[in-house]
PDB file of C-alpha atoms in Angstrom:
ATOM      1  CA  UNK A 267     -60.554 138.820 272.116  1.00 53.00           C
ATOM      2  CA  UNK A 268     -57.220 137.120 271.813  1.00 66.00           C
ATOM      3  CA  UNK A 269     -56.547 135.091 268.737  1.00 85.00           C
ATOM      4  CA  UNK A 270     -54.980 131.827 269.784  1.00 89.00           C
ATOM      5  CA  UNK A 271     -52.406 129.947 267.770  1.00 92.00           C
ATOM      6  CA  UNK A 272     -53.938 126.932 266.108  1.00 94.00           C
ATOM      7  CA  UNK A 273     -52.276 123.570 265.629  1.00 96.00           C
ATOM      8  CA  UNK A 274     -50.587 123.203 262.277  1.00 96.00           C
ATOM      9  CA  UNK A 275     -49.141 119.739 262.689  1.00 96.00           C
ATOM     10  CA  UNK A 276     -48.769 116.981 265.291  1.00 97.00           C
ATOM     11  CA  UNK A 277     -45.819 114.587 264.981  1.00 97.00           C
ATOM     12  CA  UNK A 278     -44.617 111.581 266.948  1.00 96.00           C
ATOM     13  CA  UNK A 279     -41.355 111.097 265.109  1.00 95.00           C
ATOM     14  CA  UNK A 280     -39.635 107.805 264.287  1.00 96.00           C
ATOM     15  CA  UNK A 281     -37.855 105.320 266.490  1.00 97.00           C
ATOM     16  CA  UNK A 282     -34.268 104.994 265.375  1.00 96.00           C
ATOM     17  CA  UNK A 283     -30.762 103.988 266.530  1.00 96.00           C
ATOM     18  CA  UNK A 284     -27.931 106.513 266.388  1.00 95.00           C
ATOM     19  CA  UNK A 285     -24.367 106.874 267.619  1.00 94.00           C
ATOM     20  CA  UNK A 286     -22.854 103.528 268.654  1.00 95.00           C
ATOM     21  CA  UNK A 287     -26.307 102.057 269.332  1.00 96.00           C
ATOM     22  CA  UNK A 288     -28.501 104.553 271.173  1.00 97.00           C
ATOM     23  CA  UNK A 289     -32.241 104.035 270.890  1.00 97.00           C
ATOM     24  CA  UNK A 290     -34.118 107.311 270.530  1.00 97.00           C
ATOM     25  CA  UNK A 291     -37.014 109.018 268.751  1.00 97.00           C
ATOM     26  CA  UNK A 292     -36.163 111.415 265.920  1.00 97.00           C
ATOM     27  CA  UNK A 293     -39.076 113.796 266.418  1.00 98.00           C
ATOM     28  CA  UNK A 294     -38.128 116.149 263.585  1.00 98.00           C
ATOM     29  CA  UNK A 295     -35.290 115.905 261.093  1.00 96.00           C
ATOM     30  CA  UNK A 296     -34.094 116.448 257.534  1.00 93.00           C
ATOM     31  CA  UNK A 297     -37.580 116.405 255.953  1.00 94.00           C
ATOM     32  CA  UNK A 298     -38.945 119.010 258.376  1.00 96.00           C
ATOM     33  CA  UNK A 299     -36.467 121.843 258.003  1.00 95.00           C
ATOM     34  CA  UNK A 300     -38.737 124.212 256.078  1.00 95.00           C
ATOM     35  CA  UNK A 301     -41.646 124.033 258.527  1.00 97.00           C
ATOM     36  CA  UNK A 302     -39.514 124.086 261.685  1.00 98.00           C
ATOM     37  CA  UNK A 303     -36.858 126.634 260.543  1.00 98.00           C
ATOM     38  CA  UNK A 304     -34.526 127.598 262.297  1.00 98.00           C
ATOM     39  CA  UNK A 305     -34.694 124.265 264.142  1.00 98.00           C
ATOM     40  CA  UNK A 306     -33.175 121.366 262.274  1.00 98.00           C
ATOM     41  CA  UNK A 307     -33.582 118.304 264.426  1.00 98.00           C
ATOM     42  CA  UNK A 308     -35.089 117.195 267.715  1.00 98.00           C
ATOM     43  CA  UNK A 309     -34.158 113.847 269.230  1.00 98.00           C
ATOM     44  CA  UNK A 310     -36.032 112.641 272.320  1.00 98.00           C
ATOM     45  CA  UNK A 311     -34.943 109.877 274.655  1.00 96.00           C
ATOM     46  CA  UNK A 312     -36.761 108.225 277.530  1.00 97.00           C
ATOM     47  CA  UNK A 313     -35.583 104.897 278.914  1.00 97.00           C
ATOM     48  CA  UNK A 314     -35.177 103.003 282.186  1.00 97.00           C
ATOM     49  CA  UNK A 315     -32.954 100.395 280.484  1.00 97.00           C
ATOM     50  CA  UNK A 316     -29.282 101.470 280.288  1.00 97.00           C
ATOM     51  CA  UNK A 317     -28.715  99.044 277.394  1.00 97.00           C
ATOM     52  CA  UNK A 318     -30.768 101.449 275.304  1.00 97.00           C
ATOM     53  CA  UNK A 319     -28.185 104.215 275.554  1.00 97.00           C
ATOM     54  CA  UNK A 320     -24.879 103.459 277.346  1.00 96.00           C
ATOM     55  CA  UNK A 321     -22.999 102.814 274.103  1.00 97.00           C
ATOM     56  CA  UNK A 322     -23.383 106.526 273.542  1.00 96.00           C
ATOM     57  CA  UNK A 323     -22.103 108.810 270.844  1.00 96.00           C
ATOM     58  CA  UNK A 324     -18.313 108.373 270.471  1.00 96.00           C
ATOM     59  CA  UNK A 325     -16.140 111.029 268.846  1.00 96.00           C
ATOM     60  CA  UNK A 326     -17.788 112.643 265.845  1.00 96.00           C
ATOM     61  CA  UNK A 327     -17.647 115.987 264.013  1.00 96.00           C
ATOM     62  CA  UNK A 328     -20.092 118.887 263.689  1.00 97.00           C
ATOM     63  CA  UNK A 329     -20.026 122.058 261.604  1.00 98.00           C
ATOM     64  CA  UNK A 330     -22.545 124.811 260.846  1.00 98.00           C
ATOM     65  CA  UNK A 331     -24.972 124.216 263.741  1.00 98.00           C
ATOM     66  CA  UNK A 332     -25.548 124.520 267.464  1.00 98.00           C
ATOM     67  CA  UNK A 333     -26.530 121.492 269.542  1.00 97.00           C
ATOM     68  CA  UNK A 334     -28.553 121.885 272.732  1.00 97.00           C
ATOM     69  CA  UNK A 335     -28.849 118.837 275.012  1.00 97.00           C
ATOM     70  CA  UNK A 336     -31.263 119.132 277.939  1.00 98.00           C
ATOM     71  CA  UNK A 337     -31.775 116.470 280.588  1.00 98.00           C
ATOM     72  CA  UNK A 338     -34.938 116.225 282.635  1.00 97.00           C
ATOM     73  CA  UNK A 339     -33.347 113.209 284.311  1.00 97.00           C
ATOM     74  CA  UNK A 340     -30.104 111.317 283.834  1.00 97.00           C
ATOM     75  CA  UNK A 341     -26.363 111.810 283.385  1.00 97.00           C
ATOM     76  CA  UNK A 342     -24.170 112.273 280.290  1.00 97.00           C
ATOM     77  CA  UNK A 343     -20.389 112.598 280.236  1.00 96.00           C
ATOM     78  CA  UNK A 344     -18.912 114.601 277.373  1.00 94.00           C
ATOM     79  CA  UNK A 345     -15.692 115.908 275.881  1.00 93.00           C
ATOM     80  CA  UNK A 346     -14.688 117.963 272.843  1.00 93.00           C
ATOM     81  CA  UNK A 347     -11.742 119.074 270.733  1.00 93.00           C
ATOM     82  CA  UNK A 348     -11.613 122.391 272.611  1.00 91.00           C
ATOM     83  CA  UNK A 349     -10.533 120.497 275.679  1.00 92.00           C
ATOM     84  CA  UNK A 350     -13.875 120.755 277.500  1.00 90.00           C
ATOM     85  CA  UNK A 351     -14.889 117.778 279.617  1.00 91.00           C
ATOM     86  CA  UNK A 352     -17.719 117.392 282.075  1.00 91.00           C
ATOM     87  CA  UNK A 353     -21.111 115.960 282.887  1.00 95.00           C
ATOM     88  CA  UNK A 354     -24.670 116.987 282.131  1.00 96.00           C
ATOM     89  CA  UNK A 355     -26.819 116.081 285.140  1.00 97.00           C
ATOM     90  CA  UNK A 356     -30.554 116.104 285.895  1.00 97.00           C
ATOM     91  CA  UNK A 357     -32.010 119.535 285.035  1.00 97.00           C
ATOM     92  CA  UNK A 358     -28.890 120.687 283.204  1.00 97.00           C
ATOM     93  CA  UNK A 359     -28.066 121.644 279.635  1.00 97.00           C
ATOM     94  CA  UNK A 360     -25.122 121.551 277.214  1.00 95.00           C
ATOM     95  CA  UNK A 361     -25.137 124.248 274.518  1.00 96.00           C
ATOM     96  CA  UNK A 362     -22.462 123.739 271.909  1.00 96.00           C
ATOM     97  CA  UNK A 363     -21.756 126.044 268.972  1.00 97.00           C
ATOM     98  CA  UNK A 364     -20.051 123.828 266.411  1.00 97.00           C
ATOM     99  CA  UNK A 365     -19.349 126.726 264.060  1.00 97.00           C
ATOM    100  CA  UNK A 366     -16.303 126.110 261.842  1.00 97.00           C
ATOM    101  CA  UNK A 367     -15.852 122.613 263.217  1.00 97.00           C
ATOM    102  CA  UNK A 368     -15.642 120.644 266.436  1.00 97.00           C
ATOM    103  CA  UNK A 369     -15.173 117.007 267.441  1.00 96.00           C
ATOM    104  CA  UNK A 370     -17.006 115.786 270.515  1.00 94.00           C
ATOM    105  CA  UNK A 371     -18.429 112.773 272.257  1.00 96.00           C
ATOM    106  CA  UNK A 372     -21.457 112.267 274.485  1.00 96.00           C
ATOM    107  CA  UNK A 373     -21.552 109.179 276.666  1.00 96.00           C
ATOM    108  CA  UNK A 374     -24.693 108.614 278.761  1.00 97.00           C
ATOM    109  CA  UNK A 375     -24.198 106.852 282.103  1.00 97.00           C
ATOM    110  CA  UNK A 376     -26.524 104.247 283.584  1.00 97.00           C
ATOM    111  CA  UNK A 377     -29.330 106.079 285.378  1.00 96.00           C
ATOM    112  CA  UNK A 378     -32.662 105.286 287.003  1.00 97.00           C
ATOM    113  CA  UNK A 379     -34.216 107.007 284.000  1.00 97.00           C
ATOM    114  CA  UNK A 380     -32.727 108.786 280.991  1.00 98.00           C
ATOM    115  CA  UNK A 381     -35.161 111.489 279.887  1.00 98.00           C
ATOM    116  CA  UNK A 382     -34.385 114.507 277.739  1.00 97.00           C
ATOM    117  CA  UNK A 383     -33.858 115.952 274.294  1.00 98.00           C
ATOM    118  CA  UNK A 384     -31.204 117.121 271.908  1.00 98.00           C
ATOM    119  CA  UNK A 385     -32.117 120.047 269.673  1.00 98.00           C
ATOM    120  CA  UNK A 386     -30.157 121.161 266.613  1.00 98.00           C
ATOM    121  CA  UNK A 387     -30.337 124.904 265.947  1.00 98.00           C
ATOM    122  CA  UNK A 388     -29.205 126.170 262.552  1.00 98.00           C
ATOM    123  CA  UNK A 389     -26.559 128.856 262.201  1.00 98.00           C
ATOM    124  CA  UNK A 390     -27.112 131.720 259.725  1.00 98.00           C
ATOM    125  CA  UNK A 391     -24.962 131.509 256.571  1.00 98.00           C
ATOM    126  CA  UNK A 392     -22.814 134.430 257.728  1.00 98.00           C
ATOM    127  CA  UNK A 393     -22.041 132.644 261.007  1.00 98.00           C
ATOM    128  CA  UNK A 394     -21.495 129.077 259.805  1.00 98.00           C
ATOM    129  CA  UNK A 395     -17.722 129.325 260.254  1.00 97.00           C
ATOM    130  CA  UNK A 396     -17.525 131.168 263.574  1.00 97.00           C
ATOM    131  CA  UNK A 397     -15.164 129.791 266.202  1.00 96.00           C
ATOM    132  CA  UNK A 398     -16.668 126.872 268.115  1.00 96.00           C
ATOM    133  CA  UNK A 399     -17.781 127.479 271.680  1.00 95.00           C
ATOM    134  CA  UNK A 400     -19.157 125.444 274.550  1.00 91.00           C
ATOM    135  CA  UNK A 401     -21.549 126.415 277.368  1.00 93.00           C
ATOM    136  CA  UNK A 402     -22.375 124.134 280.270  1.00 92.00           C
ATOM    137  CA  UNK A 403     -25.613 125.294 281.921  1.00 95.00           C
ATOM    138  CA  UNK A 404     -25.921 124.058 285.503  1.00 95.00           C
ATOM    139  CA  UNK A 405     -29.111 123.931 287.546  1.00 94.00           C
ATOM    140  CA  UNK A 406     -28.250 127.194 289.255  1.00 95.00           C
ATOM    141  CA  UNK A 407     -27.739 128.890 285.844  1.00 96.00           C
ATOM    142  CA  UNK A 408     -31.264 128.167 284.633  1.00 97.00           C
ATOM    143  CA  UNK A 409     -33.823 130.594 286.152  1.00 97.00           C
ATOM    144  CA  UNK A 410     -37.157 129.119 287.241  1.00 96.00           C
ATOM    145  CA  UNK A 411     -40.292 131.174 287.769  1.00 97.00           C
ATOM    146  CA  UNK A 412     -42.909 129.724 290.125  1.00 96.00           C
ATOM    147  CA  UNK A 413     -46.396 130.925 289.156  1.00 96.00           C
ATOM    148  CA  UNK A 414     -48.309 128.666 291.534  1.00 95.00           C
ATOM    149  CA  UNK A 415     -50.010 126.286 289.105  1.00 96.00           C
ATOM    150  CA  UNK A 416     -47.129 126.694 286.693  1.00 97.00           C
ATOM    151  CA  UNK A 417     -43.350 126.566 286.796  1.00 98.00           C
ATOM    152  CA  UNK A 418     -41.238 127.826 283.912  1.00 98.00           C
ATOM    153  CA  UNK A 419     -37.529 127.034 283.527  1.00 98.00           C
ATOM    154  CA  UNK A 420     -35.876 129.550 281.181  1.00 98.00           C
ATOM    155  CA  UNK A 421     -33.060 127.947 279.188  1.00 98.00           C
ATOM    156  CA  UNK A 422     -32.859 130.695 276.579  1.00 98.00           C
ATOM    157  CA  UNK A 423     -34.529 133.994 275.833  1.00 97.00           C
ATOM    158  CA  UNK A 424     -36.617 136.181 278.132  1.00 96.00           C
ATOM    159  CA  UNK A 425     -39.787 135.245 280.000  1.00 96.00           C
ATOM    160  CA  UNK A 426     -41.653 137.305 282.619  1.00 93.00           C
ATOM    161  CA  UNK A 427     -38.958 139.968 282.526  1.00 93.00           C
ATOM    162  CA  UNK A 428     -36.298 137.419 283.475  1.00 95.00           C
ATOM    163  CA  UNK A 429     -33.414 136.541 281.166  1.00 96.00           C
ATOM    164  CA  UNK A 430     -32.658 132.871 280.697  1.00 96.00           C
ATOM    165  CA  UNK A 431     -29.395 131.020 281.030  1.00 97.00           C
ATOM    166  CA  UNK A 432     -28.542 131.803 277.390  1.00 95.00           C
ATOM    167  CA  UNK A 433     -29.511 134.391 274.825  1.00 91.00           C
ATOM    168  CA  UNK A 434     -27.875 132.819 271.783  1.00 90.00           C
ATOM    169  CA  UNK A 435     -25.096 134.628 269.934  1.00 92.00           C
ATOM    170  CA  UNK A 436     -26.459 133.975 266.418  1.00 95.00           C
ATOM    171  CA  UNK A 437     -30.017 132.641 266.403  1.00 95.00           C
ATOM    172  CA  UNK A 438     -31.800 133.827 269.544  1.00 95.00           C
ATOM    173  CA  UNK A 439     -34.450 131.229 270.370  1.00 97.00           C
ATOM    174  CA  UNK A 440     -36.874 131.104 273.257  1.00 98.00           C
ATOM    175  CA  UNK A 441     -36.434 127.757 275.024  1.00 98.00           C
ATOM    176  CA  UNK A 442     -38.645 127.018 278.024  1.00 98.00           C
ATOM    177  CA  UNK A 443     -39.254 123.885 280.091  1.00 98.00           C
ATOM    178  CA  UNK A 444     -42.840 124.378 281.276  1.00 98.00           C
ATOM    179  CA  UNK A 445     -44.720 122.475 283.989  1.00 98.00           C
ATOM    180  CA  UNK A 446     -48.481 123.088 284.345  1.00 98.00           C
ATOM    181  CA  UNK A 447     -50.459 121.456 287.115  1.00 98.00           C
ATOM    182  CA  UNK A 448     -53.653 119.468 286.540  1.00 98.00           C
ATOM    183  CA  UNK A 449     -56.459 121.549 285.054  1.00 96.00           C
ATOM    184  CA  UNK A 450     -54.485 124.813 285.009  1.00 98.00           C
ATOM    185  CA  UNK A 451     -53.931 127.085 282.007  1.00 97.00           C
ATOM    186  CA  UNK A 452     -50.901 128.963 280.715  1.00 97.00           C
ATOM    187  CA  UNK A 453     -50.647 131.404 277.827  1.00 96.00           C
ATOM    188  CA  UNK A 454     -47.766 133.144 276.125  1.00 96.00           C
ATOM    189  CA  UNK A 455     -47.630 135.930 273.538  1.00 94.00           C
ATOM    190  CA  UNK A 456     -45.077 135.167 270.823  1.00 92.00           C
ATOM    191  CA  UNK A 457     -44.037 137.555 268.051  1.00 91.00           C
ATOM    192  CA  UNK A 458     -45.787 136.967 264.730  1.00 91.00           C
ATOM    193  CA  UNK A 459     -44.014 134.996 261.994  1.00 91.00           C
ATOM    194  CA  UNK A 460     -42.059 133.097 264.678  1.00 96.00           C
ATOM    195  CA  UNK A 461     -41.750 129.322 264.451  1.00 97.00           C
ATOM    196  CA  UNK A 462     -43.271 127.804 267.593  1.00 98.00           C
ATOM    197  CA  UNK A 463     -43.456 124.161 268.563  1.00 98.00           C
ATOM    198  CA  UNK A 464     -43.460 122.077 271.731  1.00 98.00           C
ATOM    199  CA  UNK A 465     -42.480 118.548 272.730  1.00 98.00           C
ATOM    200  CA  UNK A 466     -44.523 116.964 275.517  1.00 98.00           C
ATOM    201  CA  UNK A 467     -42.365 115.114 278.057  1.00 98.00           C
ATOM    202  CA  UNK A 468     -45.106 114.009 280.436  1.00 97.00           C
ATOM    203  CA  UNK A 469     -48.856 114.305 280.891  1.00 98.00           C
ATOM    204  CA  UNK A 470     -51.276 115.733 278.324  1.00 98.00           C
ATOM    205  CA  UNK A 471     -53.060 118.935 277.414  1.00 98.00           C
ATOM    206  CA  UNK A 472     -55.297 120.838 275.020  1.00 97.00           C
ATOM    207  CA  UNK A 473     -54.084 123.762 272.932  1.00 95.00           C
ATOM    208  CA  UNK A 474     -56.858 126.180 272.069  1.00 84.00           C
ATOM    209  CA  UNK A 475     -59.212 123.332 271.152  1.00 84.00           C
ATOM    210  CA  UNK A 476     -60.819 120.279 272.755  1.00 86.00           C
ATOM    211  CA  UNK A 477     -58.297 117.846 271.306  1.00 92.00           C
ATOM    212  CA  UNK A 478     -56.216 116.212 274.076  1.00 97.00           C
ATOM    213  CA  UNK A 479     -52.623 115.603 273.044  1.00 97.00           C
ATOM    214  CA  UNK A 480     -50.609 113.155 275.179  1.00 97.00           C
ATOM    215  CA  UNK A 481     -46.902 112.814 275.991  1.00 97.00           C
ATOM    216  CA  UNK A 482     -44.294 111.914 273.360  1.00 97.00           C
ATOM    217  CA  UNK A 483     -45.886 114.187 270.741  1.00 98.00           C
ATOM    218  CA  UNK A 484     -44.540 117.369 269.188  1.00 98.00           C
ATOM    219  CA  UNK A 485     -46.984 120.108 268.172  1.00 98.00           C
ATOM    220  CA  UNK A 486     -46.198 122.773 265.573  1.00 98.00           C
ATOM    221  CA  UNK A 487     -48.389 125.877 265.704  1.00 97.00           C
ATOM    222  CA  UNK A 488     -49.427 128.517 263.164  1.00 94.00           C
ATOM    223  CA  UNK A 489     -47.353 131.682 263.040  1.00 88.00           C
ATOM    224  CA  UNK A 490     -49.786 134.194 264.584  1.00 89.00           C
ATOM    225  CA  UNK A 491     -51.703 134.446 267.827  1.00 90.00           C
ATOM    226  CA  UNK A 492     -51.258 133.710 271.540  1.00 94.00           C
ATOM    227  CA  UNK A 493     -50.095 130.270 272.629  1.00 96.00           C
ATOM    228  CA  UNK A 494     -52.578 128.665 275.057  1.00 96.00           C
ATOM    229  CA  UNK A 495     -52.283 125.386 276.978  1.00 97.00           C
ATOM    230  CA  UNK A 496     -54.753 123.772 279.390  1.00 97.00           C
ATOM    231  CA  UNK A 497     -53.311 120.844 281.302  1.00 98.00           C
ATOM    232  CA  UNK A 498     -55.222 117.568 281.613  1.00 97.00           C
ATOM    233  CA  UNK A 499     -56.128 115.982 284.955  1.00 96.00           C
ATOM    234  CA  UNK A 500     -52.615 114.541 285.116  1.00 96.00           C
ATOM    235  CA  UNK A 501     -50.879 117.858 284.409  1.00 98.00           C
ATOM    236  CA  UNK A 502     -48.316 118.393 281.680  1.00 98.00           C
ATOM    237  CA  UNK A 503     -44.605 119.092 281.220  1.00 98.00           C
ATOM    238  CA  UNK A 504     -43.304 120.202 277.853  1.00 98.00           C
ATOM    239  CA  UNK A 505     -40.356 121.839 276.104  1.00 98.00           C
ATOM    240  CA  UNK A 506     -41.265 125.009 274.199  1.00 98.00           C
ATOM    241  CA  UNK A 507     -39.077 126.132 271.280  1.00 98.00           C
ATOM    242  CA  UNK A 508     -39.609 129.386 269.365  1.00 98.00           C
ATOM    243  CA  UNK A 509     -37.355 131.159 266.895  1.00 97.00           C
ATOM    244  CA  UNK A 510     -37.270 133.456 263.889  1.00 96.00           C
ATOM    245  CA  UNK A 511     -36.909 131.519 260.611  1.00 97.00           C
ATOM    246  CA  UNK A 512     -33.649 131.971 258.675  1.00 98.00           C
ATOM    247  CA  UNK A 513     -35.196 131.164 255.282  1.00 97.00           C
ATOM    248  CA  UNK A 514     -31.837 130.065 253.878  1.00 98.00           C
ATOM    249  CA  UNK A 515     -30.890 127.074 251.720  1.00 97.00           C
ATOM    250  CA  UNK A 516     -29.768 123.956 253.564  1.00 97.00           C
ATOM    251  CA  UNK A 517     -27.163 121.363 252.522  1.00 97.00           C
ATOM    252  CA  UNK A 518     -27.185 118.605 255.107  1.00 97.00           C
ATOM    253  CA  UNK A 519     -24.782 115.690 255.380  1.00 96.00           C
ATOM    254  CA  UNK A 520     -24.932 113.711 258.626  1.00 94.00           C
ATOM    255  CA  UNK A 521     -23.489 115.845 261.460  1.00 95.00           C
ATOM    256  CA  UNK A 522     -22.698 118.771 259.160  1.00 97.00           C
ATOM    257  CA  UNK A 523     -25.227 121.366 257.941  1.00 98.00           C
ATOM    258  CA  UNK A 524     -24.111 124.049 255.486  1.00 98.00           C
ATOM    259  CA  UNK A 525     -25.856 126.200 252.857  1.00 98.00           C
ATOM    260  CA  UNK A 526     -24.441 124.751 249.612  1.00 98.00           C
ATOM    261  CA  UNK A 527     -23.365 121.390 248.286  1.00 97.00           C
ATOM    262  CA  UNK A 528     -19.905 122.798 247.679  1.00 98.00           C
ATOM    263  CA  UNK A 529     -19.534 123.822 251.339  1.00 98.00           C
ATOM    264  CA  UNK A 530     -20.646 120.373 252.409  1.00 97.00           C
ATOM    265  CA  UNK A 531     -18.181 118.642 250.095  1.00 97.00           C
ATOM    266  CA  UNK A 532     -15.390 120.881 251.378  1.00 97.00           C
ATOM    267  CA  UNK A 533     -16.212 119.956 254.969  1.00 97.00           C
ATOM    268  CA  UNK A 534     -15.977 116.231 254.289  1.00 97.00           C
ATOM    269  CA  UNK A 535     -12.791 116.689 252.254  1.00 97.00           C
ATOM    270  CA  UNK A 536     -11.262 118.586 255.153  1.00 97.00           C
ATOM    271  CA  UNK A 537     -12.246 115.749 257.483  1.00 95.00           C
ATOM    272  CA  UNK A 538     -10.381 113.273 255.270  1.00 95.00           C
ATOM    273  CA  UNK A 539      -7.362 115.566 255.036  1.00 96.00           C
ATOM    274  CA  UNK A 540      -7.267 116.321 258.781  1.00 94.00           C
ATOM    275  CA  UNK A 541      -7.983 120.013 258.135  1.00 95.00           C
ATOM    276  CA  UNK A 542     -11.440 120.128 259.662  1.00 96.00           C
ATOM    277  CA  UNK A 543     -10.590 121.742 263.005  1.00 94.00           C
ATOM    278  CA  UNK A 544      -9.759 125.452 262.572  1.00 88.00           C
ATOM    279  CA  UNK A 545      -8.927 126.403 266.166  1.00 78.00           C
TER     280      UNK A 545
END
């Protein structure tokens, strides 16, 4: 018989305001880095009131991480110090490798509904200072597999023999947007000792037990066994994130995540001295 992954922790996160006044839920953050390694932060947003988000995230720096912004619904304009500009639209994703340092801005536009997440993925120590890079993943770039009662959108990694829109140049996570219809099941074999968690966008489901977990919850699973979901009578849609832990020290200061305090202090000193951008 299959051994199914059991639930290790359920979190709802904390309502907060970030950027120039964006209301969001910080699902995981600074205090969760050990359990969720290599994932650093997950912010979730869901609003039908543009006043909650249109002030956006004006120009700000990043170093030492990758940011992955995925929209289920909405529109976000963006620009960065590499000269990239564009829009993230419904069903699309922005994957940015901050590396040695980048400045960017993200400005949500008024939409019928703004629903999505931003995930911070750590960079290994040896790759913290790689050249920054930007990937805009359009709808047509993100493969979707229709399994009848289930539909799986593959943002990163490999599922069902199909390679996703990204592999990841440094950490190589599996990132799936999964829709399961009412009452249906879906299972996935994940390598042992891999961090696995989900964030439920809509609906509810059970995960190898009778406990029903509703939308707006994140679920962290134990490190061995098959992942199993049974959708409730309303179905479920969730974001699945899996990755191999880095098990490295973390020095975190706002938008910059390094390995040592000295590296962090250098980054902020370079910001003050206008030496932050390397390319």
